[in-house]
PDB file of C-alpha atoms in Angstrom:
ATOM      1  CA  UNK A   1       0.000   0.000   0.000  1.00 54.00           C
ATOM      2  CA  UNK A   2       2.838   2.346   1.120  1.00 54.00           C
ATOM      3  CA  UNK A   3       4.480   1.602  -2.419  1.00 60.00           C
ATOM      4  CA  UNK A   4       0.785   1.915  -4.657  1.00 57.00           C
ATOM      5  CA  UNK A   5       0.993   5.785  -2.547  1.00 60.00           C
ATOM      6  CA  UNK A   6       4.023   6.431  -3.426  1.00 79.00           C
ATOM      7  CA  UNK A   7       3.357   5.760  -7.393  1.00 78.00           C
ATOM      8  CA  UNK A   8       0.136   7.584  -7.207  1.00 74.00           C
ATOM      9  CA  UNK A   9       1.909  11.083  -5.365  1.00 80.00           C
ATOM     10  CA  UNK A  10       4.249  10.456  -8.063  1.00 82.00           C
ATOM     11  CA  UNK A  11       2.272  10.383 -10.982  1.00 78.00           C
ATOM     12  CA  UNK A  12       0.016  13.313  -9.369  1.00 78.00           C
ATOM     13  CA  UNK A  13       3.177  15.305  -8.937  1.00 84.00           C
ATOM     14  CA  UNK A  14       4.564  14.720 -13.181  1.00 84.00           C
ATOM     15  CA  UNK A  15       0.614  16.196 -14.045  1.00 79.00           C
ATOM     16  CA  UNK A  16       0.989  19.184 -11.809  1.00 82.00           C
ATOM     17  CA  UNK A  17       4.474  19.316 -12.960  1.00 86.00           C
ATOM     18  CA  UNK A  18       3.277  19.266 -16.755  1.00 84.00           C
ATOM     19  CA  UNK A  19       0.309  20.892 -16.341  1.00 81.00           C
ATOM     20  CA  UNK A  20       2.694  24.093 -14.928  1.00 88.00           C
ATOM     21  CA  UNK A  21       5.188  23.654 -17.511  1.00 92.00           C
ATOM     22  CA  UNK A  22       2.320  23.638 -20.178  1.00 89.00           C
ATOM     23  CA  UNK A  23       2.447  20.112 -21.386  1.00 87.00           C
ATOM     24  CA  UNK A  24      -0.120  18.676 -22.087  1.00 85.00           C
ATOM     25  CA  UNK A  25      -0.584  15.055 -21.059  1.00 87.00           C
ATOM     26  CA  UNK A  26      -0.535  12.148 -23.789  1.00 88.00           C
ATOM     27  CA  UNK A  27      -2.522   8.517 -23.387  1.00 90.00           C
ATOM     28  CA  UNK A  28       0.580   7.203 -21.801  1.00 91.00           C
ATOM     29  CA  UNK A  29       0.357   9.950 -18.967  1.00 90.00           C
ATOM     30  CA  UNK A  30      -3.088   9.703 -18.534  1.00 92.00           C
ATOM     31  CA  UNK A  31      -3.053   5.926 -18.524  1.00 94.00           C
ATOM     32  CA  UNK A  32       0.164   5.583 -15.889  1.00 92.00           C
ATOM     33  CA  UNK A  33      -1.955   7.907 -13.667  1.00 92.00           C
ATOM     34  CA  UNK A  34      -5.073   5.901 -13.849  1.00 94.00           C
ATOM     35  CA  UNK A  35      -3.162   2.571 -12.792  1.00 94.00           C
ATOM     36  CA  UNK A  36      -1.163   4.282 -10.326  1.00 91.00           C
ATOM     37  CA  UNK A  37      -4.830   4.868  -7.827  1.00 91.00           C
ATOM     38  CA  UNK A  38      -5.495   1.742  -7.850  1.00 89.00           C
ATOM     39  CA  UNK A  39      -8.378   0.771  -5.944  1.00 90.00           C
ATOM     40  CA  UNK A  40      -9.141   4.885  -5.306  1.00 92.00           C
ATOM     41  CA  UNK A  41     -11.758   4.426  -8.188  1.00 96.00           C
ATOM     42  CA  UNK A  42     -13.357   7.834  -7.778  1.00 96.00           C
ATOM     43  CA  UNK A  43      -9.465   9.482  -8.338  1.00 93.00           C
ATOM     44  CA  UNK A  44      -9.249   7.135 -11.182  1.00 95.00           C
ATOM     45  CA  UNK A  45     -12.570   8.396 -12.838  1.00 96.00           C
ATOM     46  CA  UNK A  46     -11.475  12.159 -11.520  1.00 94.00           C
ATOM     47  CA  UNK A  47      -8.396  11.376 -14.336  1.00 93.00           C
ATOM     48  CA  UNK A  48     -10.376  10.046 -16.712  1.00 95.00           C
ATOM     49  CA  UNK A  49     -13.160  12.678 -16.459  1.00 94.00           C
ATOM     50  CA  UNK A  50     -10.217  15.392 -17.171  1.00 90.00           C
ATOM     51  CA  UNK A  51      -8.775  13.350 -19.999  1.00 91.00           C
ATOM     52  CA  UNK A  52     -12.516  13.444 -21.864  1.00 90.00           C
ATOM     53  CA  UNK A  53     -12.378  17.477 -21.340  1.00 87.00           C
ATOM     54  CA  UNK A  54      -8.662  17.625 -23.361  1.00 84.00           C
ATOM     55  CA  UNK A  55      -7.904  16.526 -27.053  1.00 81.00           C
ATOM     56  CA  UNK A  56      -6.848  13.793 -26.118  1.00 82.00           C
ATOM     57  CA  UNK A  57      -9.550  11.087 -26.354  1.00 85.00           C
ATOM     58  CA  UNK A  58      -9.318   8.024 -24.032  1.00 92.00           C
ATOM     59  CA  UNK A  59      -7.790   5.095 -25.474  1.00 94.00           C
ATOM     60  CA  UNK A  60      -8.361   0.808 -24.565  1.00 96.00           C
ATOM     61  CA  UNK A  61      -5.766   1.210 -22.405  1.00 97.00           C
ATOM     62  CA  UNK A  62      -6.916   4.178 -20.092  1.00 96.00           C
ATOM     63  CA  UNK A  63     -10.579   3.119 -20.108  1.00 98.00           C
ATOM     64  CA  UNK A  64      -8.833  -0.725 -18.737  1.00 98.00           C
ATOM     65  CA  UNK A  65      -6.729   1.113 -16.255  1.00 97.00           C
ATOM     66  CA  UNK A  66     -10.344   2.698 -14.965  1.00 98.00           C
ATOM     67  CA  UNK A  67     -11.764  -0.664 -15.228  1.00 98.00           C
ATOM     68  CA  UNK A  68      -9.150  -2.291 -12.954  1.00 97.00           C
ATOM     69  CA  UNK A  69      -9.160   0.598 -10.555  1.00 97.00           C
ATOM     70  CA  UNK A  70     -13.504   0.238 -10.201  1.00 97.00           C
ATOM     71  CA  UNK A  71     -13.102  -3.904 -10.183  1.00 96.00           C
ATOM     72  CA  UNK A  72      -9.883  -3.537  -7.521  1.00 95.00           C
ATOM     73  CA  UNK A  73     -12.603  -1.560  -5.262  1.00 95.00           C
ATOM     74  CA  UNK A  74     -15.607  -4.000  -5.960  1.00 94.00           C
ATOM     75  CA  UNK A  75     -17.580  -1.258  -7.821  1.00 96.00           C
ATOM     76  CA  UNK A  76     -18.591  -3.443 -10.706  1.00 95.00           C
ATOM     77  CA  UNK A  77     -21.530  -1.115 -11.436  1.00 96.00           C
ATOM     78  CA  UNK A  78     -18.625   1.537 -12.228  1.00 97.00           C
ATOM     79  CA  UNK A  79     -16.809  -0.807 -13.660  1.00 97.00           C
ATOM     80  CA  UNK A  80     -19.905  -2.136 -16.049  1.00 98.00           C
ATOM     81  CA  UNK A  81     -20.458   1.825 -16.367  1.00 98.00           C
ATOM     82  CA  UNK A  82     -16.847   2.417 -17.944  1.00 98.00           C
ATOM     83  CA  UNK A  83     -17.003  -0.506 -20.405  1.00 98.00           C
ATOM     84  CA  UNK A  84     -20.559   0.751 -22.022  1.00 98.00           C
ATOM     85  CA  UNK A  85     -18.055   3.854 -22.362  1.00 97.00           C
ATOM     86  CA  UNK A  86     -16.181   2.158 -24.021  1.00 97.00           C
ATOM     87  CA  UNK A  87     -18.775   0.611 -26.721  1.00 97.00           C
ATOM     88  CA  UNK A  88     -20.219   4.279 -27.191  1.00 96.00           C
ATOM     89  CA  UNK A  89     -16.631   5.774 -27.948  1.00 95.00           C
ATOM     90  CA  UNK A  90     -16.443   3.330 -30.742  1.00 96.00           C
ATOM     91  CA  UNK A  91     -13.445   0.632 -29.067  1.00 96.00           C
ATOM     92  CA  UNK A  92     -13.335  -2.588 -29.035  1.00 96.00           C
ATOM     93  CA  UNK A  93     -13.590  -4.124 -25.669  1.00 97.00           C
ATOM     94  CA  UNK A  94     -11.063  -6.255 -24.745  1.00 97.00           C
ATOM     95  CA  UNK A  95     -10.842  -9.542 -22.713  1.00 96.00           C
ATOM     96  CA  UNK A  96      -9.160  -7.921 -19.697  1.00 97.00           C
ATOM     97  CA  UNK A  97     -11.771  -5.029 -19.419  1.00 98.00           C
ATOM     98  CA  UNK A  98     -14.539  -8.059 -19.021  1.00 97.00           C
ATOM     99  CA  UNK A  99     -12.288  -9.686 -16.739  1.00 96.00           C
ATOM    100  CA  UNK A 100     -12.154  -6.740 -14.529  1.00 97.00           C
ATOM    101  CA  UNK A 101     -15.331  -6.472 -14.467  1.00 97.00           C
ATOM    102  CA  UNK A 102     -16.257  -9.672 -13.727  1.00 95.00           C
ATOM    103  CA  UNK A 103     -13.912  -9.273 -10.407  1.00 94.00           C
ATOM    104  CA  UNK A 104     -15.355  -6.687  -9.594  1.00 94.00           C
ATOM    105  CA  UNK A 105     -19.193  -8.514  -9.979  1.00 92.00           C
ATOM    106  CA  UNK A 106     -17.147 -10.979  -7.044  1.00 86.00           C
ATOM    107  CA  UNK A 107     -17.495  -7.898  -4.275  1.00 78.00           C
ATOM    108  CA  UNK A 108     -21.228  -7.170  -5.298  1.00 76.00           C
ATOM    109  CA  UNK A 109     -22.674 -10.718  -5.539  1.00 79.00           C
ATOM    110  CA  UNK A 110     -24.424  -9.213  -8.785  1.00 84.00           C
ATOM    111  CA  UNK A 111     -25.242 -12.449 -10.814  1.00 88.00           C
ATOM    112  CA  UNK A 112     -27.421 -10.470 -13.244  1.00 91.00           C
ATOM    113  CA  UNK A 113     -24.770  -8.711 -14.020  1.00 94.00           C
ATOM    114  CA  UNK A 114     -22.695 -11.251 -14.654  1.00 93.00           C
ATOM    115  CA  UNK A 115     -24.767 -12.416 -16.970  1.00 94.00           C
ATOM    116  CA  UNK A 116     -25.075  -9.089 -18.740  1.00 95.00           C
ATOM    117  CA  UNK A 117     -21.247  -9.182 -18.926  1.00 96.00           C
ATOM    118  CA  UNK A 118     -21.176 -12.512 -20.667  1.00 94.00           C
ATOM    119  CA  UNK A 119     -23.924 -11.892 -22.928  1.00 94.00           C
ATOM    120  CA  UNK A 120     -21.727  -8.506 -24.105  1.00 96.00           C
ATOM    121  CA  UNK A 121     -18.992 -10.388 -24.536  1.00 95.00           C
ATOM    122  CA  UNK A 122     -20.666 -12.528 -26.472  1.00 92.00           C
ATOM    123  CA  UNK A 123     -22.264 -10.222 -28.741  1.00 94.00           C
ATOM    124  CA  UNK A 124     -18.245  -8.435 -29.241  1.00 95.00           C
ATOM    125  CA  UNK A 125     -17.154 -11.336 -30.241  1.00 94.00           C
ATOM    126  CA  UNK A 126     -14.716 -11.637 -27.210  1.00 94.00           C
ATOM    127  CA  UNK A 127     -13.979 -15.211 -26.465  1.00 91.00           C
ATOM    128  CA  UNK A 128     -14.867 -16.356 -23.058  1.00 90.00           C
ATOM    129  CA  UNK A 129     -11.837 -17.245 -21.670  1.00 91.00           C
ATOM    130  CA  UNK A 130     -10.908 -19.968 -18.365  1.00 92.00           C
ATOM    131  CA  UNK A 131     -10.422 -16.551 -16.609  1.00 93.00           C
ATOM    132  CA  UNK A 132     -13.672 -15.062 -16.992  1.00 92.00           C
ATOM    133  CA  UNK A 133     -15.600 -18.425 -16.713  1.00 91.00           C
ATOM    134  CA  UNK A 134     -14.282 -19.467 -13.421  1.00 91.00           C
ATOM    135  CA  UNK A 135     -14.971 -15.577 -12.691  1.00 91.00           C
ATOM    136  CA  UNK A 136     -19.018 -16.249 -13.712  1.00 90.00           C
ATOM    137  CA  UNK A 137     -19.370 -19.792 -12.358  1.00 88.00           C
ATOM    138  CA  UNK A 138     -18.028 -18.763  -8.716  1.00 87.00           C
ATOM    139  CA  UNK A 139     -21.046 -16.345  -7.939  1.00 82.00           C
ATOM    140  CA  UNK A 140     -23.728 -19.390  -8.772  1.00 79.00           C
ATOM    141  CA  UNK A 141     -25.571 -20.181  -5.670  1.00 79.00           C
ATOM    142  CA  UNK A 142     -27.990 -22.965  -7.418  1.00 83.00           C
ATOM    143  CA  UNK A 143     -28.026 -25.001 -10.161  1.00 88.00           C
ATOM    144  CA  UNK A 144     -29.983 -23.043 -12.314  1.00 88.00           C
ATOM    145  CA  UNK A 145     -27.693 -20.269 -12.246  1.00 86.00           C
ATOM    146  CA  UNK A 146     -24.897 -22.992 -13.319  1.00 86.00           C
ATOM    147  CA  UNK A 147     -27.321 -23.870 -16.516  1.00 89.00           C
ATOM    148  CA  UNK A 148     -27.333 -20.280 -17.457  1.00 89.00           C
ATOM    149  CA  UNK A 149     -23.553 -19.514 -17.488  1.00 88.00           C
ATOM    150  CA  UNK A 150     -22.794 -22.555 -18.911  1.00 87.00           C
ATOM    151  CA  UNK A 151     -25.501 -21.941 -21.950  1.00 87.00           C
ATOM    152  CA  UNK A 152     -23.546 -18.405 -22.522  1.00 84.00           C
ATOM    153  CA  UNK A 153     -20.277 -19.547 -22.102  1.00 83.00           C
ATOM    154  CA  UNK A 154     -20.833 -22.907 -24.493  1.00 79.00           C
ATOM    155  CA  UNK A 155     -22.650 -20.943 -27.563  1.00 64.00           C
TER     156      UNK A 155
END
């Protein structure tokens, strides 16, 4: 923990550092900044709130850093939030944004929206991976709900 503050004052400091020097921030920057909250999701969406209002538009990789941040906090409905983002800006999801989201669906119990995550994935073409399945099948508390992840996982 000592080490994840350390990173984030870091990071902070190089944005107020660039920010005084007039530099404007690139993906990489914004990105680095994002990973370096970690679970301090709402500092992570702070970031990625000021990277939408610059002309720099929010890449994959920024929107997964976000992702990670909501999922390392348990806020899947953040987390779900960031990857609809991600559809409307015109990206292609990737496996690890579902993934985080998924682990963050293990802090909320939310089995509906695990199954709205594997449906999505589903529909982007994004393989369901071992990853994401153990993910889904862990929050089934009957046998029904096994029937149902295994029906969207096996199509």
């Amino acid at each position: 923990p000592a080490k994840k503050e350390n990173q984030r004052e870091m990071a902070f400091r190089l944005m107020e550092d660039m920010r005084i020097r007039n530099i404007a921030p690139n993906d990489v920057t914004y990105t680095n900044a994002i990973a370096s909250c970690g679970g301090e999701w709402l500092e992570a969406l702070k970031l990625l709130r000021q990277m939408k209002n610059t002309s720099v538009g929010p890449s994959r990789q920024v929107y997964l850093a976000a992702i990670n941040s909501c999922s390392k906090a348990k806020e899947a409905i953040q987390a779900w939030n960031l990857l609809q983002e991600v559809h409307k800006r015109g990206l292609k999801p990737s496996s690890a944004m579902y993934i985080g989201v998924l682990e963050a669906c293990s802090g909320s119990k939310d089995f509906e929206l695990v199954i709205s995550v594997l449906t999505d994935m589903r529909k982007s073409k994004v393989r369901v991976n071992k990853r994401a399945e153990y993910l889904a099948t862990r929050l089934c508390t009957s046998k029904k709900d096994k029937n149902r992840i295994d029906g969207l996982i096996k199509e």
